[in-house]
Short mmCIF file of C-alpha atoms in Angstrom, two decimals:
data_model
loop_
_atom_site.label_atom_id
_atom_site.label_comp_id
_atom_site.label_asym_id
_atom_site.label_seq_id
_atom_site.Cartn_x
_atom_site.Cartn_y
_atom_site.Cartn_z
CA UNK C 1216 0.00 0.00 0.00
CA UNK C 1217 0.72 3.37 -0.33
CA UNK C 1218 3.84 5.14 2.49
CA UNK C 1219 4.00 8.43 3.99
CA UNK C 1220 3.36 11.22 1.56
CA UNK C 1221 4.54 14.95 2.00
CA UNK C 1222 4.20 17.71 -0.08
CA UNK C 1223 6.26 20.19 -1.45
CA UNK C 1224 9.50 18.11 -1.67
CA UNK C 1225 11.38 20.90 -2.01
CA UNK C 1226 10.33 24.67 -1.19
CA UNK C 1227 12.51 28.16 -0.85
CA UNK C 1228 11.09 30.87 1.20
CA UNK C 1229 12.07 34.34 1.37
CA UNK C 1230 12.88 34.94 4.87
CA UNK C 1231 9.54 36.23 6.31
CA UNK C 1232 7.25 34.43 4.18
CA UNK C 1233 4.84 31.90 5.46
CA UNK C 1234 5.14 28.19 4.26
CA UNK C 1235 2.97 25.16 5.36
CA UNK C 1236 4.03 21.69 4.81
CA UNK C 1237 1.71 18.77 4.05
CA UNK C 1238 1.59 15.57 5.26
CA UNK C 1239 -0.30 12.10 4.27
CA UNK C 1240 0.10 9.42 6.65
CA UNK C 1241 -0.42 5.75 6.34
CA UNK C 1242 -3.76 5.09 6.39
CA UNK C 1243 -5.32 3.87 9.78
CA UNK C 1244 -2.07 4.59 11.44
CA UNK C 1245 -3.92 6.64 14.60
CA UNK C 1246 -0.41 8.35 15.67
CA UNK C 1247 1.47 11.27 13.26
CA UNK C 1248 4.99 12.67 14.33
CA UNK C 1249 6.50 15.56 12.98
CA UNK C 1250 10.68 16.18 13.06
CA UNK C 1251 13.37 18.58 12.00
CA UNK C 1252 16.51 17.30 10.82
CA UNK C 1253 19.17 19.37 10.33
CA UNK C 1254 22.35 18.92 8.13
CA UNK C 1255 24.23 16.10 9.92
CA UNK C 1256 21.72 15.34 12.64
CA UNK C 1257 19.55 13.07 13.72
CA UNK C 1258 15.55 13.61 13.54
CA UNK C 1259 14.52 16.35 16.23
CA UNK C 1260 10.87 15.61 17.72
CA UNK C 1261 8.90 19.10 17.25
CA UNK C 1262 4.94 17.70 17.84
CA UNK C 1263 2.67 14.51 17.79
CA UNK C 1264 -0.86 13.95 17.10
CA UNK C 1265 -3.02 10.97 18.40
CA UNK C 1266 -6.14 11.39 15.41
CA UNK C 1267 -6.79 14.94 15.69
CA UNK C 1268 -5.60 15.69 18.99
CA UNK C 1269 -2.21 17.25 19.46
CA UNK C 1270 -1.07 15.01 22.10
CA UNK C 1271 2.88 16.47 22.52
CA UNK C 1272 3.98 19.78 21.02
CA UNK C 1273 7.00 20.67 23.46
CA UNK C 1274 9.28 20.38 20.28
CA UNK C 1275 7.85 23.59 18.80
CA UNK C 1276 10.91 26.12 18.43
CA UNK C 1277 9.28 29.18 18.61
CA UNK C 1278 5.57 30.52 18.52
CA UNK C 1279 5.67 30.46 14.96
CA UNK C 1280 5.75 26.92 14.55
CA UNK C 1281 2.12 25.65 14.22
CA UNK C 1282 0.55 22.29 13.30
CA UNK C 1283 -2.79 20.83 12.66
CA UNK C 1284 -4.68 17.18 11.84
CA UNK C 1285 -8.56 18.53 11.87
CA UNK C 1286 -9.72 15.47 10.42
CA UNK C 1287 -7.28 12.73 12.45
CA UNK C 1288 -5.97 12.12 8.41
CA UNK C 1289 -3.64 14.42 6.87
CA UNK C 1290 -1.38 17.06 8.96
CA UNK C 1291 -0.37 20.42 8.09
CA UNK C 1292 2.92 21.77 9.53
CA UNK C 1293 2.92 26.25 9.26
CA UNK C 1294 6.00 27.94 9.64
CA UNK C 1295 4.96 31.90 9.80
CA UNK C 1296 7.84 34.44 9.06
CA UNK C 1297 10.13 31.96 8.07
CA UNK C 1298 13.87 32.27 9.17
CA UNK C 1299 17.41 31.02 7.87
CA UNK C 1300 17.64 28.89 11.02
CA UNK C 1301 14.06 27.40 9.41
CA UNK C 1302 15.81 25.94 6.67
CA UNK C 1303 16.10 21.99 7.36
CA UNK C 1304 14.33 19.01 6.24
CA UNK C 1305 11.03 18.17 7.75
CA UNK C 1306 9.93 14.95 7.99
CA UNK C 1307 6.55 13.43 9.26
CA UNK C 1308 6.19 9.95 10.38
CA UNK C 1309 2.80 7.80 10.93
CA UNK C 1310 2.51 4.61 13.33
CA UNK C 1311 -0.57 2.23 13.82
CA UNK C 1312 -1.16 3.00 17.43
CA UNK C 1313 -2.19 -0.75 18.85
CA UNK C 1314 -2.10 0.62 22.46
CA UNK C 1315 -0.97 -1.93 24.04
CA UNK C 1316 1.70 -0.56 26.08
CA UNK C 1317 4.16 -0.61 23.19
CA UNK C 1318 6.08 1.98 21.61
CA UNK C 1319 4.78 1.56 17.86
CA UNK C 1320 7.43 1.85 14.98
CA UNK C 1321 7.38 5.12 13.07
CA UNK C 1322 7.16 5.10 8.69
CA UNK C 1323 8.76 8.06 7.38
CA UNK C 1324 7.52 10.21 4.44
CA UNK C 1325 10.51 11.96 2.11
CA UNK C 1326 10.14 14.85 3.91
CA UNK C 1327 10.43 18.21 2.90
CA UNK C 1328 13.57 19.97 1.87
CA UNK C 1329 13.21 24.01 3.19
CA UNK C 1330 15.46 26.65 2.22
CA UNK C 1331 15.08 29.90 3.50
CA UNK C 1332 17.04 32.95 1.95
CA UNK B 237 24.18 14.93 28.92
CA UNK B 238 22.38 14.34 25.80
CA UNK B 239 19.14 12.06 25.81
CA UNK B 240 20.75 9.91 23.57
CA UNK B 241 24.41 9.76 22.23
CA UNK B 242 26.07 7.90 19.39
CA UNK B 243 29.30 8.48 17.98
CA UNK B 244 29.22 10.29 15.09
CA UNK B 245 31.66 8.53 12.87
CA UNK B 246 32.39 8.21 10.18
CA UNK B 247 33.25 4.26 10.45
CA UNK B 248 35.26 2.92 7.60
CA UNK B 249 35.44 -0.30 6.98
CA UNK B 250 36.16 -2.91 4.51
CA UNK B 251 33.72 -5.31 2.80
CA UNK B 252 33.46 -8.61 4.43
CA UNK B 253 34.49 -6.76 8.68
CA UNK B 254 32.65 -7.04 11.61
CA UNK B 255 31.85 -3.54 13.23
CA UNK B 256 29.83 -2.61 16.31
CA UNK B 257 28.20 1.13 17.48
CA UNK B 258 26.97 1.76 20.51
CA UNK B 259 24.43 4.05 21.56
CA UNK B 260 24.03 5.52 25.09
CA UNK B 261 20.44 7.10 26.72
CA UNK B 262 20.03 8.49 29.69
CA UNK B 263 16.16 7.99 30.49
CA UNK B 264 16.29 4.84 32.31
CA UNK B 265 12.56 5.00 32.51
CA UNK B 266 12.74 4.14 28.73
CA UNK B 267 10.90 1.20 27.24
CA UNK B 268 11.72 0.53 23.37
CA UNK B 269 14.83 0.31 21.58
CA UNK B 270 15.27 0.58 17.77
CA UNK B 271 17.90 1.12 15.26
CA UNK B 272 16.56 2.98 12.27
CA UNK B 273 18.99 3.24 9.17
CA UNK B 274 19.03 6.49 6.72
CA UNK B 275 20.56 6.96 3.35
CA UNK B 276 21.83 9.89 1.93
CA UNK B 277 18.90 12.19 1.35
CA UNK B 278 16.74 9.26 2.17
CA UNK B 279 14.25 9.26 5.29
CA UNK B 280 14.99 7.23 7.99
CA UNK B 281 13.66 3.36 7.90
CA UNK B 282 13.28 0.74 10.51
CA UNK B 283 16.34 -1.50 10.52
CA UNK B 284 15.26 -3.25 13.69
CA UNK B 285 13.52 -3.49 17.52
CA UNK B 286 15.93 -4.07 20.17
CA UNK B 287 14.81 -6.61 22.70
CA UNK B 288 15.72 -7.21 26.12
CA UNK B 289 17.24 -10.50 25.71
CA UNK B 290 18.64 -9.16 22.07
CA UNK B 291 18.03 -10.07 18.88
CA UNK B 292 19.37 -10.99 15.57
CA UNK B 293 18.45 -10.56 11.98
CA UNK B 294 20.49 -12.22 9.17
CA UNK B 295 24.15 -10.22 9.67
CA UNK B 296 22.48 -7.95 12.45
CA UNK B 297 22.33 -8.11 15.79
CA UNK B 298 20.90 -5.80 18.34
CA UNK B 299 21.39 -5.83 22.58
CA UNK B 300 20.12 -3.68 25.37
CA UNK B 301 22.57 -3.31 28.62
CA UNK B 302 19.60 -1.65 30.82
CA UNK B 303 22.06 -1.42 33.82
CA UNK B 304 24.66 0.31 31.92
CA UNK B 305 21.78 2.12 29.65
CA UNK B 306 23.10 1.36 26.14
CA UNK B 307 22.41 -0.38 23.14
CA UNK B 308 24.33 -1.70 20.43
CA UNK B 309 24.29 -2.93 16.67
CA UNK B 310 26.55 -5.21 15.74
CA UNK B 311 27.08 -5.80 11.45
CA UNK B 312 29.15 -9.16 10.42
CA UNK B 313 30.01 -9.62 7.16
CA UNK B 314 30.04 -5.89 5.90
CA UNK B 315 28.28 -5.19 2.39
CA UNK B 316 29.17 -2.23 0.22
CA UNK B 317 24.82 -1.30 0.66
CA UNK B 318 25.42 -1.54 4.51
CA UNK B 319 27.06 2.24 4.01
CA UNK B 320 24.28 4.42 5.59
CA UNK B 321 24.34 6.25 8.87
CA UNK B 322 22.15 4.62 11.74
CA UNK B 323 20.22 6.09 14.05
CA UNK B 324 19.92 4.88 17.84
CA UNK B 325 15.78 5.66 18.49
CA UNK B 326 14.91 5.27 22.60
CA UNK B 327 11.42 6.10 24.03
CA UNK B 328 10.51 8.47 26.82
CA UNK B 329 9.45 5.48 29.07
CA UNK B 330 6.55 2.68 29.52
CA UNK B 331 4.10 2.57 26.19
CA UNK B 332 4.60 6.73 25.73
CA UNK B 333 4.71 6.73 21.25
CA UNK B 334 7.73 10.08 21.61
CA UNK B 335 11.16 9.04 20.81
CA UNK B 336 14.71 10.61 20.64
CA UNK B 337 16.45 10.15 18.08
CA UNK B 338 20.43 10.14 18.23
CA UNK B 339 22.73 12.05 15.91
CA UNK B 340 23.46 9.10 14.06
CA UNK B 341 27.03 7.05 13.26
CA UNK B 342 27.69 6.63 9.30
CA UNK B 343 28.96 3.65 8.24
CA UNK B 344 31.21 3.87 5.14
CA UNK B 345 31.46 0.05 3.72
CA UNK B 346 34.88 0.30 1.09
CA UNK B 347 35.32 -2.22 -1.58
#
């Protein structure tokens, strides 16, 4: 079946333009993760969403970091006034939650590539 | 002291070697282990679950030391498509779905 989708690949912002990020999850998978990775780093946790409900957003940088999931489906990451310390890859990740106790394993879209200049 | 710490690398090593990476976390309320592997450019994938007792798959093989709070990955028989950097993946404790990532160790396999 069908992965992780996310959409744009690739975008370039002007620094203080807004950007939003899409995101397609597995579907069924209950539980949607969204990261930062920077250039020679590992994944960096920035929210998570248990079907609609944003469960975990402590990773949020800054107030300008905002994410959604109104319909428990597809996610939205919104970066307002975007930055040059914005530009990374983004990736979002789905899991089937089975709640049992267990730490489910994540399925990665592509991610998107942002550039700010 | 980061939540979870790998050595960076890189590892070079020649088709056909054994090599090990360790991982160290410092929750010791956490639960599940993974290594994930990522490819140049590529998002990360599931590589495999670390289990208490540890586990092996094919040329892999995965243990937790929950006293000493690491985990390792151990790769036997080196391939040139083992080159990848791997990422050690701990949760935040019991069934909670947030995980750290660490900063990943590449592996350079060399023919």
């Amino acid at each position: 079946g069908a992965g992780v989708s996310q959409s744009p690949r690739y975008k370039v912002a002007k620094r203080g333009q807004d950007v939003a990020l899409r995101c397609d999850p597995i579907s069924g998978h209950v539980s949607l993760f969204w990261y930062q990775q920077a250039l020679g780093q590992g994944p960096e946790f920035l929210t998570y969403f248990q079907n609609e409900a944003q469960l975990d957003k402590s990773g949020l940088p800054s107030d300008r970091f905002f994410a959604e999931r109104p319909e428990g489906s597809v996610s939205t990451l919104k970066i307002q006034r975007t930055q040059q310390e914005d530009s990374a890859v983004y990736l979002c990740a789905s899991s089937f939650y089975s709640g049992a106790g267990n730490t489910d394993t994540q399925y990665f879209g592509p991610g998107t590539r942002l550039t700010v200049l | 002291r980061k939540e979870v710490e790998q050595d960076p690398g890189p590892f070079n090593v020649p088709e056909g070697a054994t090599v090990a990476f360790n991982c160290t976390y410092s929750n010791s309320a956490s639960q599940s282990f993974f290594w994930y592997r990522q490819d140049c450019r590529k998002e990360p994938k599931l590589l495999m679950s670390v289990y208490s007792s540890g586990n092996e798959d094919g040329r892999f093989t995965a243990q937790l030391n929950r006293a000493s709070q690491y985990i390792s990955l151990l790769i036997r028989d080196s391939k040139l498509s083992d080159s990848a950097t791997y990422l050690c993946v701990v949760n935040q404790g019991g069934g909670y779905q947030k995980v750290t990532f660490g900063t990943g160790t590449k592996l350079q396999v060399i023919p």
